[in-house]
C-alpha cells in the first residue's frame, strides 16, 4: 500500500498565506484512509485502522513526530484502545514540503495496573456516569523532558502522565468548576445539557495540551465554554458564549495554579466571511460549532492555537457547508486575569476588570489553502513546528483527525465514509469503497498541511543562529536516512 499522496496545485507552491506574508503554504500530503497501525489488534470495528490526527508533537532531538487517536470510532460506544503513534515525515529541508510518511511505532494507553484503557463512555465501560474508570478520550499530547507523556482527556476533563510504554502513572487534579455535574451535584461524565448544568460541555473537554518551554507547567485548553458559562435570555447555555478556559498546572504536583479566559472569534465576524446568510452560524453555534483544537508553545512564552468551525470534508454531512473559520491565533497570557475563582455562570460577557488572554491572528489556514486551490478539511486538530530548514526558516505542520473514516446513525450502527469526485457516501463498515457516478471513492485520508515560517514570525521558535548549522546538518542526515528507509504498510 502506498504511504500517502502528495497533492500540489499549480498555484500552491509557496503560495503566501493571506493573513501573514511571512508564513507560506508549501504542500498538502495525504496519508491513505484505511491504512493499518502497528497495534496488531485485528480490524474488528476498525480497531487497528490508523488515525494520528487528534494532536501532533515534534521531538526535535530525534526528528520524530507523535500523533494520537481520540476515543476511536463509534462516538464512545465501541471498545477501542486509545493510542499514540510515532512516525517520520520525509521533509524537504529546502522547502519544508512533506513527501512521505513512515510509521515507527504504535503504543497503547493502559491503566496503572496494565489493563487497556477504552474509548467507551463511563456508563458503558464501568456502569456509572459518575466514575471515569478506564474510559479515556485522548485529545492533547506532549512529551515531557523526562521522556514521559502528558495526555489530555475530553471525558473528564483530565490530564494524565504516562510512561513511554503507555502505562498511566498519575492523574492531575482537575479544577472542580470544570467537572460536569447535574443540578443536584451528581457528577455525570456521559450526558450533555440539560442533564448536566455545570462544568465542561459534553465532548468539549481538554482538546489541547502543551508544556512550558522550561518543562515546569502544563497548559490544557477546553474546546468550548463551560455548559453553565453562557446565557440565552436568562437560561444558562454555554453554547452562546465566546469565553472558554485555559488551565495552568504545576507539573511537579499535578495541581492547577491558574485559569485564563480565551475568547473565541465572534460568530458575526465568521458569518461575514460566508456568502449570503442561509449558511450562517446561529447563536447556539458560537460556543459549540466553533472551538479550539490545539495549543503549541513558542520560545518567547506565547502560544499558537488552532481555532476552527465544524465544517469541511469529514465524516459528517457538514462538509458541504461553506467554511467560516480555520485559523491559527497567537496568544499571550501576560496581563490576563486569573479566573480560578471567577464564576461566569449565566453570562456571555466578562466582569469589569477581567482580562482575557491577548490574541492576534497568526495564520488564516483556509485563506492560504483557498489561494492554492484547496479547501481545508473539517477537523484540523494538531499543530507542530518541525525542523529548521536550510535557509533558516521553519517548517510548520497542521494535521487533520479523519475520525477513522467512520460515522454512526442514531442507533449507533457504524458505517465507513467514502469520498471522491463523485460525492460522499456511507457504506457498511469494512465493505470497501465503490465507484460513484463512474468515479472512484476512498476512505477519508489523514491530511498534513505544510507551511514555512520565516522572518519575524520565526523569532522565538527557531534556535539561536550559532546552533543552526549543527541542527541543519543533523536533520539533513536524518532526511537522507528516511529516504533510504522508506517502507510500505503491510
Short mmCIF file of C-alpha atoms in Angstrom, two decimals:
data_model
loop_
_atom_site.label_atom_id
_atom_site.label_comp_id
_atom_site.label_asym_id
_atom_site.label_seq_id
_atom_site.Cartn_x
_atom_site.Cartn_y
_atom_site.Cartn_z
CA UNK A 1 0.00 0.00 0.00
CA UNK A 2 1.28 3.47 -0.81
CA UNK A 3 2.23 5.52 2.22
CA UNK A 4 0.43 8.61 1.06
CA UNK A 5 -0.29 11.07 -1.68
CA UNK A 6 1.45 14.34 -2.38
CA UNK A 7 -1.06 16.89 -3.68
CA UNK A 8 0.07 20.07 -5.39
CA UNK A 9 -1.84 22.66 -7.35
CA UNK A 10 -0.01 24.78 -9.90
CA UNK A 11 -0.63 27.87 -7.81
CA UNK A 12 0.16 26.38 -4.44
CA UNK A 13 3.92 26.09 -4.30
CA UNK A 14 4.94 28.57 -1.66
CA UNK A 15 1.67 30.47 -2.07
CA UNK A 16 1.58 33.25 0.55
CA UNK A 17 -0.91 32.87 3.38
CA UNK A 18 -3.40 35.71 3.21
CA UNK A 19 -3.04 36.60 6.88
CA UNK A 20 0.72 36.73 7.04
CA UNK A 21 3.26 37.10 4.22
CA UNK A 22 5.99 35.50 6.37
CA UNK A 23 4.06 32.21 6.56
CA UNK A 24 3.74 30.44 3.23
CA UNK A 25 1.79 27.34 2.25
CA UNK A 26 4.05 24.65 0.79
CA UNK A 27 2.07 21.48 0.08
CA UNK A 28 -0.65 19.06 1.08
CA UNK A 29 0.16 15.43 1.86
CA UNK A 30 -2.40 12.66 2.36
CA UNK A 31 -2.00 9.50 4.44
CA UNK A 32 -4.42 6.99 2.98
CA UNK A 33 -7.58 6.23 4.92
CA UNK A 34 -7.81 2.58 5.90
CA UNK A 35 -4.06 2.12 6.46
CA UNK A 36 -3.33 -0.06 9.47
CA UNK A 37 -1.30 0.85 12.54
CA UNK A 38 1.21 -1.37 14.36
CA UNK A 39 -1.09 -2.50 17.19
CA UNK A 40 -1.77 -5.94 15.63
CA UNK A 41 -5.22 -5.93 17.24
CA UNK A 42 -7.18 -7.04 14.16
CA UNK A 43 -9.69 -4.99 12.21
CA UNK A 44 -12.94 -5.52 14.14
CA UNK A 45 -14.69 -2.13 14.26
CA UNK A 46 -11.59 -0.60 12.67
CA UNK A 47 -9.59 -1.42 15.83
CA UNK A 48 -6.24 -1.28 14.03
CA UNK A 49 -7.12 1.41 11.49
CA UNK A 50 -4.53 4.18 11.50
CA UNK A 51 -5.54 7.58 12.86
CA UNK A 52 -2.91 10.05 14.05
CA UNK A 53 -4.51 13.48 13.96
CA UNK A 54 -6.01 14.29 17.35
CA UNK A 55 -2.77 16.09 18.19
CA UNK A 56 0.72 16.46 16.78
CA UNK A 57 4.03 16.75 18.62
CA UNK A 58 7.57 17.01 17.25
CA UNK A 59 10.61 15.70 19.12
CA UNK A 60 13.43 17.83 17.71
CA UNK A 61 16.14 15.68 19.30
CA UNK A 62 15.14 12.54 17.38
CA UNK A 63 13.39 14.18 14.40
CA UNK A 64 10.30 12.14 15.30
CA UNK A 65 6.66 13.16 15.23
CA UNK A 66 3.98 11.81 17.56
CA UNK A 67 0.28 11.69 16.74
CA UNK A 68 -2.57 10.32 18.84
CA UNK A 69 -6.02 8.88 18.36
CA UNK A 70 -9.09 10.04 20.22
CA UNK A 71 -11.55 7.56 21.76
CA UNK A 72 -11.82 5.74 18.45
CA UNK A 73 -14.63 5.01 16.01
CA UNK A 74 -18.17 4.88 17.32
CA UNK A 75 -18.53 8.05 19.36
CA UNK A 76 -17.88 6.32 22.69
CA UNK A 77 -19.93 3.16 22.09
CA UNK A 78 -17.14 0.95 20.70
CA UNK A 79 -14.43 -0.65 22.85
CA UNK A 80 -11.33 0.88 21.25
CA UNK A 81 -7.97 1.30 22.98
CA UNK A 82 -6.66 4.88 22.50
CA UNK A 83 -3.03 5.01 21.38
CA UNK A 84 -0.10 7.15 20.31
CA UNK A 85 1.93 6.66 17.14
CA UNK A 86 5.48 7.76 16.43
CA UNK A 87 6.43 8.40 12.81
CA UNK A 88 8.85 10.12 10.47
CA UNK A 89 7.84 12.64 7.85
CA UNK A 90 10.08 12.86 4.81
CA UNK A 91 10.53 16.63 4.80
CA UNK A 92 12.42 18.59 2.18
CA UNK A 93 14.88 20.81 4.02
CA UNK A 94 14.91 23.26 1.11
CA UNK A 95 11.13 23.90 1.03
CA UNK A 96 9.56 22.25 4.09
CA UNK A 97 7.37 20.06 1.86
CA UNK A 98 6.17 16.70 3.18
CA UNK A 99 6.98 13.95 0.66
CA UNK A 100 6.49 10.75 2.66
CA UNK A 101 5.25 9.11 5.87
CA UNK A 102 6.93 6.26 7.77
CA UNK A 103 5.16 4.80 10.80
CA UNK A 104 7.64 3.80 13.52
CA UNK A 105 5.60 2.54 16.47
CA UNK A 106 2.14 2.23 18.00
CA UNK A 107 1.80 2.43 21.80
CA UNK A 108 -1.48 1.53 23.51
CA UNK A 109 -2.55 3.52 26.57
CA UNK A 110 -3.02 1.38 29.67
CA UNK A 111 -4.20 1.95 33.22
CA UNK A 112 -1.89 1.86 36.24
CA UNK A 113 -2.49 -1.90 36.51
CA UNK A 114 -1.57 -2.51 32.88
CA UNK A 115 -5.14 -3.06 31.69
CA UNK A 116 -6.04 -1.37 28.41
CA UNK A 117 -7.91 1.92 28.59
CA UNK A 118 -11.04 2.21 26.47
CA UNK A 119 -12.84 4.76 24.37
CA UNK A 120 -16.18 3.53 25.71
CA UNK A 121 -18.02 6.15 27.72
CA UNK A 122 -18.03 5.59 31.51
CA UNK A 123 -21.57 4.20 31.59
CA UNK A 124 -20.78 1.51 29.03
CA UNK A 125 -17.28 0.85 30.33
CA UNK A 126 -17.99 0.77 34.05
CA UNK A 127 -21.74 1.03 34.56
CA UNK A 128 -21.67 4.53 36.08
CA UNK A 129 -21.93 8.06 34.71
CA UNK A 130 -20.06 9.33 37.78
CA UNK A 131 -16.85 7.30 37.58
CA UNK A 132 -14.36 7.71 34.75
CA UNK A 133 -12.82 4.30 35.41
CA UNK A 134 -10.90 3.16 32.34
CA UNK A 135 -12.75 5.49 29.95
CA UNK A 136 -10.35 7.67 28.01
CA UNK A 137 -10.87 10.14 25.16
CA UNK A 138 -7.32 11.26 24.39
CA UNK A 139 -7.03 14.62 22.61
CA UNK A 140 -3.89 16.57 23.56
CA UNK A 141 -0.35 15.18 23.68
CA UNK A 142 3.08 16.39 24.72
CA UNK A 143 6.35 14.71 25.63
CA UNK A 144 7.94 15.73 28.92
CA UNK A 145 11.68 16.37 29.39
CA UNK A 146 11.92 13.07 31.31
CA UNK A 147 10.55 11.14 28.31
CA UNK A 148 7.11 10.54 29.79
CA UNK A 149 3.92 11.58 28.00
CA UNK A 150 1.26 14.01 29.16
CA UNK A 151 -2.13 13.40 27.55
CA UNK A 152 -5.36 15.33 28.00
CA UNK A 153 -8.77 13.67 28.10
CA UNK A 154 -12.14 15.03 27.00
CA UNK A 155 -14.28 12.75 29.15
CA UNK A 156 -13.09 14.25 32.43
CA UNK A 157 -11.75 16.66 31.52
CA UNK A 158 -8.48 15.26 32.82
CA UNK A 159 -4.71 15.27 32.33
CA UNK A 160 -2.69 12.08 32.79
CA UNK A 161 1.01 11.27 32.81
CA UNK A 162 2.08 8.04 31.07
CA UNK A 163 5.35 6.15 30.91
CA UNK A 164 6.87 5.76 27.42
CA UNK A 165 5.38 2.24 27.25
CA UNK A 166 1.86 3.71 27.60
CA UNK A 167 1.23 2.83 31.27
CA UNK A 168 -0.58 5.51 33.26
CA UNK A 169 1.47 6.87 36.15
CA UNK A 170 -0.78 9.54 37.68
CA UNK A 171 -3.66 11.92 37.15
CA UNK A 172 -3.52 15.67 37.62
CA UNK A 173 -6.20 17.26 39.81
CA UNK A 174 -8.97 18.74 37.66
CA UNK A 175 -10.39 22.03 39.00
CA UNK A 176 -13.85 21.41 40.46
CA UNK A 177 -15.57 24.06 38.32
CA UNK A 178 -14.69 22.08 35.16
CA UNK A 179 -16.17 18.75 36.29
CA UNK A 180 -19.61 18.10 34.70
CA UNK A 181 -22.40 17.91 37.26
CA UNK A 182 -26.16 17.67 37.41
CA UNK A 183 -28.25 20.26 39.26
CA UNK A 184 -28.22 18.07 42.40
CA UNK A 185 -24.41 17.96 42.38
CA UNK A 186 -24.09 14.44 40.96
CA UNK A 187 -21.05 14.08 38.71
CA UNK A 188 -22.06 12.98 35.20
CA UNK A 189 -19.33 12.35 32.61
CA UNK A 190 -21.70 10.95 29.97
CA UNK A 191 -24.71 13.18 29.39
CA UNK A 192 -24.95 16.69 27.98
CA UNK A 193 -27.28 19.58 28.55
CA UNK A 194 -29.83 19.88 30.04
CA UNK A 195 -28.93 16.89 32.27
CA UNK A 196 -25.64 18.48 33.25
CA UNK A 197 -25.91 22.08 34.42
CA UNK A 198 -22.31 22.81 35.39
CA UNK A 199 -18.80 22.09 34.10
CA UNK A 200 -17.48 21.22 30.68
CA UNK A 201 -19.90 20.64 27.82
CA UNK A 202 -20.23 17.05 26.61
CA UNK A 203 -17.46 16.17 24.13
CA UNK A 204 -15.93 19.61 24.74
CA UNK A 205 -13.26 18.86 27.34
CA UNK A 206 -9.49 19.39 27.22
CA UNK A 207 -8.90 19.46 23.47
CA UNK A 208 -5.37 20.85 23.54
CA UNK A 209 -2.38 20.38 25.83
CA UNK A 210 1.15 21.69 25.97
CA UNK A 211 4.06 22.30 28.33
CA UNK A 212 6.02 25.47 29.02
CA UNK A 213 9.48 25.59 27.48
CA UNK A 214 11.12 25.16 30.89
CA UNK A 215 9.08 21.99 31.47
CA UNK A 216 7.56 23.08 34.77
CA UNK A 217 3.99 23.96 33.77
CA UNK A 218 1.31 22.35 31.62
CA UNK A 219 -1.50 24.20 29.85
CA UNK A 220 -4.76 22.45 28.98
CA UNK A 221 -7.35 24.26 26.89
CA UNK A 222 -11.05 23.43 26.70
CA UNK A 223 -12.60 23.15 23.27
CA UNK A 224 -15.54 25.40 24.21
CA UNK A 225 -17.05 27.32 27.15
CA UNK A 226 -18.38 25.54 30.23
CA UNK A 227 -22.00 24.45 29.92
CA UNK A 228 -23.09 26.98 32.55
CA UNK A 229 -20.88 29.89 31.49
CA UNK A 230 -23.19 31.47 28.94
CA UNK A 231 -26.77 32.62 28.71
CA UNK A 232 -29.78 32.52 26.43
CA UNK A 233 -32.30 35.13 27.61
CA UNK A 234 -31.73 34.27 31.25
CA UNK A 235 -31.27 30.50 30.86
CA UNK A 236 -27.76 29.09 31.25
CA UNK A 237 -26.30 28.00 27.92
CA UNK A 238 -22.53 27.87 27.29
CA UNK A 239 -23.18 27.42 23.57
CA UNK A 240 -23.95 31.15 23.38
CA UNK A 241 -20.64 32.28 24.89
CA UNK A 242 -17.18 33.03 23.49
CA UNK A 243 -15.37 32.54 26.82
CA UNK A 244 -13.55 29.24 27.23
CA UNK A 245 -10.88 28.38 29.79
CA UNK A 246 -7.19 27.56 29.76
CA UNK A 247 -5.91 25.79 32.88
CA UNK A 248 -2.31 26.14 34.04
CA UNK A 249 -0.97 23.15 36.02
CA UNK A 250 2.18 22.71 38.08
CA UNK A 251 3.70 19.54 36.62
CA UNK A 252 5.59 18.60 39.79
CA UNK A 253 2.44 18.49 41.94
CA UNK A 254 -0.26 17.95 39.31
CA UNK A 255 -2.28 20.79 40.87
CA UNK A 256 -3.91 23.61 38.93
CA UNK A 257 -2.36 27.03 39.52
CA UNK A 258 -4.38 29.43 37.40
CA UNK A 259 -7.17 29.65 34.86
CA UNK A 260 -7.41 32.12 31.97
CA UNK A 261 -10.14 33.13 29.55
CA UNK A 262 -9.62 32.62 25.83
CA UNK A 263 -12.26 34.37 23.71
CA UNK A 264 -13.41 32.71 20.51
CA UNK A 265 -13.85 34.84 17.44
CA UNK A 266 -17.33 36.35 17.24
CA UNK A 267 -19.66 34.28 15.08
CA UNK A 268 -20.85 37.51 13.46
CA UNK A 269 -17.32 38.10 12.16
CA UNK A 270 -17.18 34.50 10.95
CA UNK A 271 -20.58 34.81 9.28
CA UNK A 272 -19.36 37.90 7.45
CA UNK A 273 -16.90 35.65 5.59
CA UNK A 274 -19.68 33.29 4.45
CA UNK A 275 -21.53 34.31 1.26
CA UNK A 276 -25.18 35.18 1.84
CA UNK A 277 -26.99 34.38 5.08
CA UNK A 278 -28.58 30.95 4.57
CA UNK A 279 -25.48 29.13 5.83
CA UNK A 280 -24.65 31.42 8.74
CA UNK A 281 -23.87 30.04 12.19
CA UNK A 282 -26.73 30.69 14.61
CA UNK A 283 -26.39 31.97 18.16
CA UNK A 284 -26.17 28.49 19.72
CA UNK A 285 -23.22 27.69 17.44
CA UNK A 286 -20.97 30.35 18.99
CA UNK A 287 -19.59 28.13 21.74
CA UNK A 288 -20.42 24.74 20.23
CA UNK A 289 -19.68 24.56 16.49
CA UNK A 290 -16.75 26.96 16.78
CA UNK A 291 -13.94 25.92 19.10
CA UNK A 292 -10.27 25.34 19.83
CA UNK A 293 -8.32 22.25 18.75
CA UNK A 294 -4.71 22.59 19.91
CA UNK A 295 -2.18 24.74 21.74
CA UNK A 296 1.56 24.89 20.97
CA UNK A 297 4.24 26.95 22.79
CA UNK A 298 6.75 29.38 21.35
CA UNK A 299 10.13 30.16 22.89
CA UNK A 300 9.12 33.67 23.95
CA UNK A 301 6.36 32.35 26.22
CA UNK A 302 3.48 32.92 23.79
CA UNK A 303 1.41 30.12 22.24
CA UNK A 304 -0.30 29.39 18.95
CA UNK A 305 -3.82 27.95 18.99
CA UNK A 306 -5.92 26.35 16.25
CA UNK A 307 -9.45 27.76 16.21
CA UNK A 308 -11.93 26.27 13.76
CA UNK A 309 -15.53 25.61 12.86
CA UNK A 310 -17.07 22.16 12.30
CA UNK A 311 -17.24 22.45 8.51
CA UNK A 312 -15.15 20.99 5.70
CA UNK A 313 -14.62 17.46 4.44
CA UNK A 314 -15.17 14.99 7.27
CA UNK A 315 -17.36 12.13 8.43
CA UNK A 316 -20.39 14.40 8.94
CA UNK A 317 -22.56 15.93 6.20
CA UNK A 318 -21.46 19.44 7.25
CA UNK A 319 -18.67 19.01 4.71
CA UNK A 320 -20.97 20.56 2.12
CA UNK A 321 -21.41 23.83 4.04
CA UNK A 322 -19.14 26.83 3.39
CA UNK A 323 -16.17 27.10 5.75
CA UNK A 324 -16.14 30.13 8.00
CA UNK A 325 -13.10 29.66 10.22
CA UNK A 326 -9.89 27.63 10.06
CA UNK A 327 -7.30 29.83 11.76
CA UNK A 328 -4.25 29.90 13.99
CA UNK A 329 -4.04 32.61 16.63
CA UNK A 330 -1.05 33.68 18.69
CA UNK A 331 -1.88 34.28 22.35
CA UNK A 332 -0.08 35.68 25.36
CA UNK A 333 -1.02 35.03 28.97
CA UNK A 334 0.80 38.07 30.36
CA UNK A 335 -1.71 40.51 31.80
CA UNK A 336 -4.62 38.08 31.62
CA UNK A 337 -6.71 37.69 34.76
CA UNK A 338 -6.53 34.53 36.84
CA UNK A 339 -10.19 33.44 36.77
CA UNK A 340 -9.84 30.39 39.02
CA UNK A 341 -12.29 31.99 41.42
CA UNK A 342 -14.38 33.89 38.87
CA UNK A 343 -17.78 32.38 38.07
CA UNK A 344 -19.22 33.28 34.66
CA UNK A 345 -22.48 31.37 35.11
CA UNK A 346 -25.38 32.78 33.09
CA UNK A 347 -23.36 35.48 31.31
CA UNK A 348 -21.79 35.88 27.88
CA UNK A 349 -19.65 38.82 28.94
CA UNK A 350 -16.68 39.26 31.24
CA UNK A 351 -16.97 41.22 34.50
CA UNK A 352 -15.26 44.58 34.72
CA UNK A 353 -11.56 44.16 35.32
CA UNK A 354 -11.37 40.60 33.97
CA UNK A 355 -8.98 40.50 31.02
CA UNK A 356 -8.79 37.57 28.59
CA UNK A 357 -5.54 36.38 27.04
CA UNK A 358 -4.07 38.63 24.36
CA UNK A 359 -4.86 37.25 20.91
CA UNK A 360 -3.75 38.08 17.36
CA UNK A 361 -4.14 36.34 14.02
CA UNK A 362 -1.10 34.22 13.15
CA UNK A 363 -2.29 32.27 10.10
CA UNK A 364 -5.56 32.10 8.16
CA UNK A 365 -5.39 28.46 7.09
CA UNK A 366 -8.47 28.50 4.90
CA UNK A 367 -7.39 31.65 3.05
CA UNK A 368 -3.95 30.19 2.36
CA UNK A 369 -5.37 26.88 1.13
CA UNK A 370 -8.06 28.56 -0.93
CA UNK A 371 -5.42 30.58 -2.73
CA UNK A 372 -3.65 27.31 -3.54
CA UNK A 373 -6.83 25.72 -4.88
CA UNK A 374 -7.80 23.68 -1.82
CA UNK A 375 -10.42 23.82 0.92
CA UNK A 376 -9.47 22.84 4.47
CA UNK A 377 -10.81 19.55 5.79
CA UNK A 378 -13.05 19.66 8.84
CA UNK A 379 -11.02 18.60 11.85
CA UNK A 380 -7.67 20.38 11.94
CA UNK A 381 -6.57 19.22 15.38
CA UNK A 382 -2.77 19.07 15.58
CA UNK A 383 -0.08 21.70 15.00
CA UNK A 384 3.66 21.42 15.44
CA UNK A 385 6.75 23.21 14.28
CA UNK A 386 9.20 20.87 12.59
CA UNK A 387 12.83 21.03 11.54
CA UNK A 388 14.82 24.15 10.78
CA UNK A 389 15.06 24.46 7.01
CA UNK A 390 18.22 25.15 5.03
CA UNK A 391 17.55 28.89 4.73
CA UNK A 392 16.91 29.26 8.48
CA UNK A 393 13.12 29.27 8.17
CA UNK A 394 10.97 26.75 10.00
CA UNK A 395 8.57 24.03 8.96
CA UNK A 396 5.03 24.28 10.36
CA UNK A 397 2.72 21.25 10.08
CA UNK A 398 -1.02 21.01 10.68
CA UNK A 399 -2.69 17.60 10.71
CA UNK A 400 -6.31 16.51 10.48
CA UNK A 401 -8.26 13.98 12.51
CA UNK A 402 -10.07 11.76 9.98
CA UNK A 403 -12.25 10.11 12.68
CA UNK A 404 -11.11 6.73 11.32
CA UNK A 405 -13.42 7.50 8.37
CA UNK A 406 -16.26 6.07 10.45
CA UNK A 407 -19.65 7.54 11.34
CA UNK A 408 -22.76 6.16 13.03
CA UNK A 409 -26.53 6.51 12.83
CA UNK A 410 -28.99 7.21 15.65
CA UNK A 411 -28.94 3.52 16.57
CA UNK A 412 -25.14 3.52 16.87
CA UNK A 413 -24.71 1.35 13.78
CA UNK A 414 -21.27 2.07 12.33
CA UNK A 415 -20.55 2.94 8.70
CA UNK A 416 -17.47 3.73 6.66
CA UNK A 417 -17.41 7.12 4.95
CA UNK A 418 -16.23 7.09 1.33
CA UNK A 419 -15.43 10.29 -0.54
CA UNK A 420 -14.37 11.23 -4.03
CA UNK A 421 -15.16 13.41 -7.01
CA UNK A 422 -18.48 11.62 -7.35
CA UNK A 423 -19.62 12.59 -3.86
CA UNK A 424 -19.76 11.35 -0.28
CA UNK A 425 -21.50 8.11 0.71
CA UNK A 426 -21.65 5.76 3.69
CA UNK A 427 -21.21 2.00 3.35
CA UNK A 428 -21.18 -0.93 5.81
CA UNK A 429 -18.00 -1.00 7.87
CA UNK A 430 -15.22 -2.84 6.07
CA UNK A 431 -17.18 -3.37 2.86
CA UNK A 432 -14.89 -1.28 0.66
CA UNK A 433 -15.49 1.96 -1.19
CA UNK A 434 -17.36 1.77 -4.51
CA UNK A 435 -17.35 3.98 -7.58
CA UNK A 436 -19.92 6.79 -7.54
CA UNK A 437 -21.02 8.30 -10.83
CA UNK A 438 -18.20 6.47 -12.56
CA UNK A 439 -15.63 7.99 -10.19
CA UNK A 440 -13.69 6.05 -7.51
CA UNK A 441 -14.14 6.83 -3.83
CA UNK A 442 -11.90 6.06 -0.89
CA UNK A 443 -11.88 6.28 2.89
CA UNK A 444 -11.13 9.72 4.32
CA UNK A 445 -7.38 10.32 4.46
CA UNK A 446 -5.41 12.00 7.20
CA UNK A 447 -4.18 15.28 5.75
CA UNK A 448 -0.92 17.05 6.60
CA UNK A 449 -0.63 20.69 5.53
CA UNK A 450 2.93 22.01 5.33
CA UNK A 451 3.81 25.69 5.79
CA UNK A 452 7.10 27.56 6.00
CA UNK A 453 7.62 30.20 8.68
CA UNK A 454 10.25 32.86 8.09
CA UNK A 455 11.24 36.34 9.21
CA UNK A 456 9.75 37.83 12.36
CA UNK A 457 7.24 35.00 12.70
CA UNK A 458 10.05 32.51 13.25
CA UNK A 459 11.55 34.53 16.10
CA UNK A 460 11.09 32.68 19.36
CA UNK A 461 10.74 29.24 17.81
CA UNK A 462 13.99 28.98 15.83
CA UNK A 463 17.20 28.19 17.78
CA UNK A 464 19.91 30.81 18.07
CA UNK A 465 21.84 31.24 14.79
CA UNK A 466 25.00 29.74 16.26
CA UNK A 467 23.22 26.40 16.65
CA UNK A 468 21.53 26.32 13.25
CA UNK A 469 24.42 24.81 11.33
CA UNK A 470 24.67 21.83 13.67
CA UNK A 471 20.92 21.22 13.64
CA UNK A 472 20.60 21.59 9.87
CA UNK A 473 23.43 19.12 9.33
CA UNK A 474 21.77 16.68 11.72
CA UNK A 475 18.39 16.93 10.06
CA UNK A 476 19.97 16.61 6.64
CA UNK A 477 21.40 13.24 7.66
CA UNK A 478 18.08 12.23 9.18
CA UNK A 479 16.23 13.22 6.00
CA UNK A 480 18.63 11.18 3.88
CA UNK A 481 18.16 8.23 6.21
CA UNK A 482 14.38 8.47 5.91
CA UNK A 483 14.56 8.44 2.14
CA UNK A 484 16.69 5.30 2.21
CA UNK A 485 14.46 3.54 4.76
CA UNK A 486 11.03 4.31 3.32
CA UNK A 487 8.78 1.24 3.59
CA UNK A 488 5.18 0.49 2.73
CA UNK A 489 2.44 -0.56 5.10
CA UNK A 490 1.69 -4.25 5.26
#
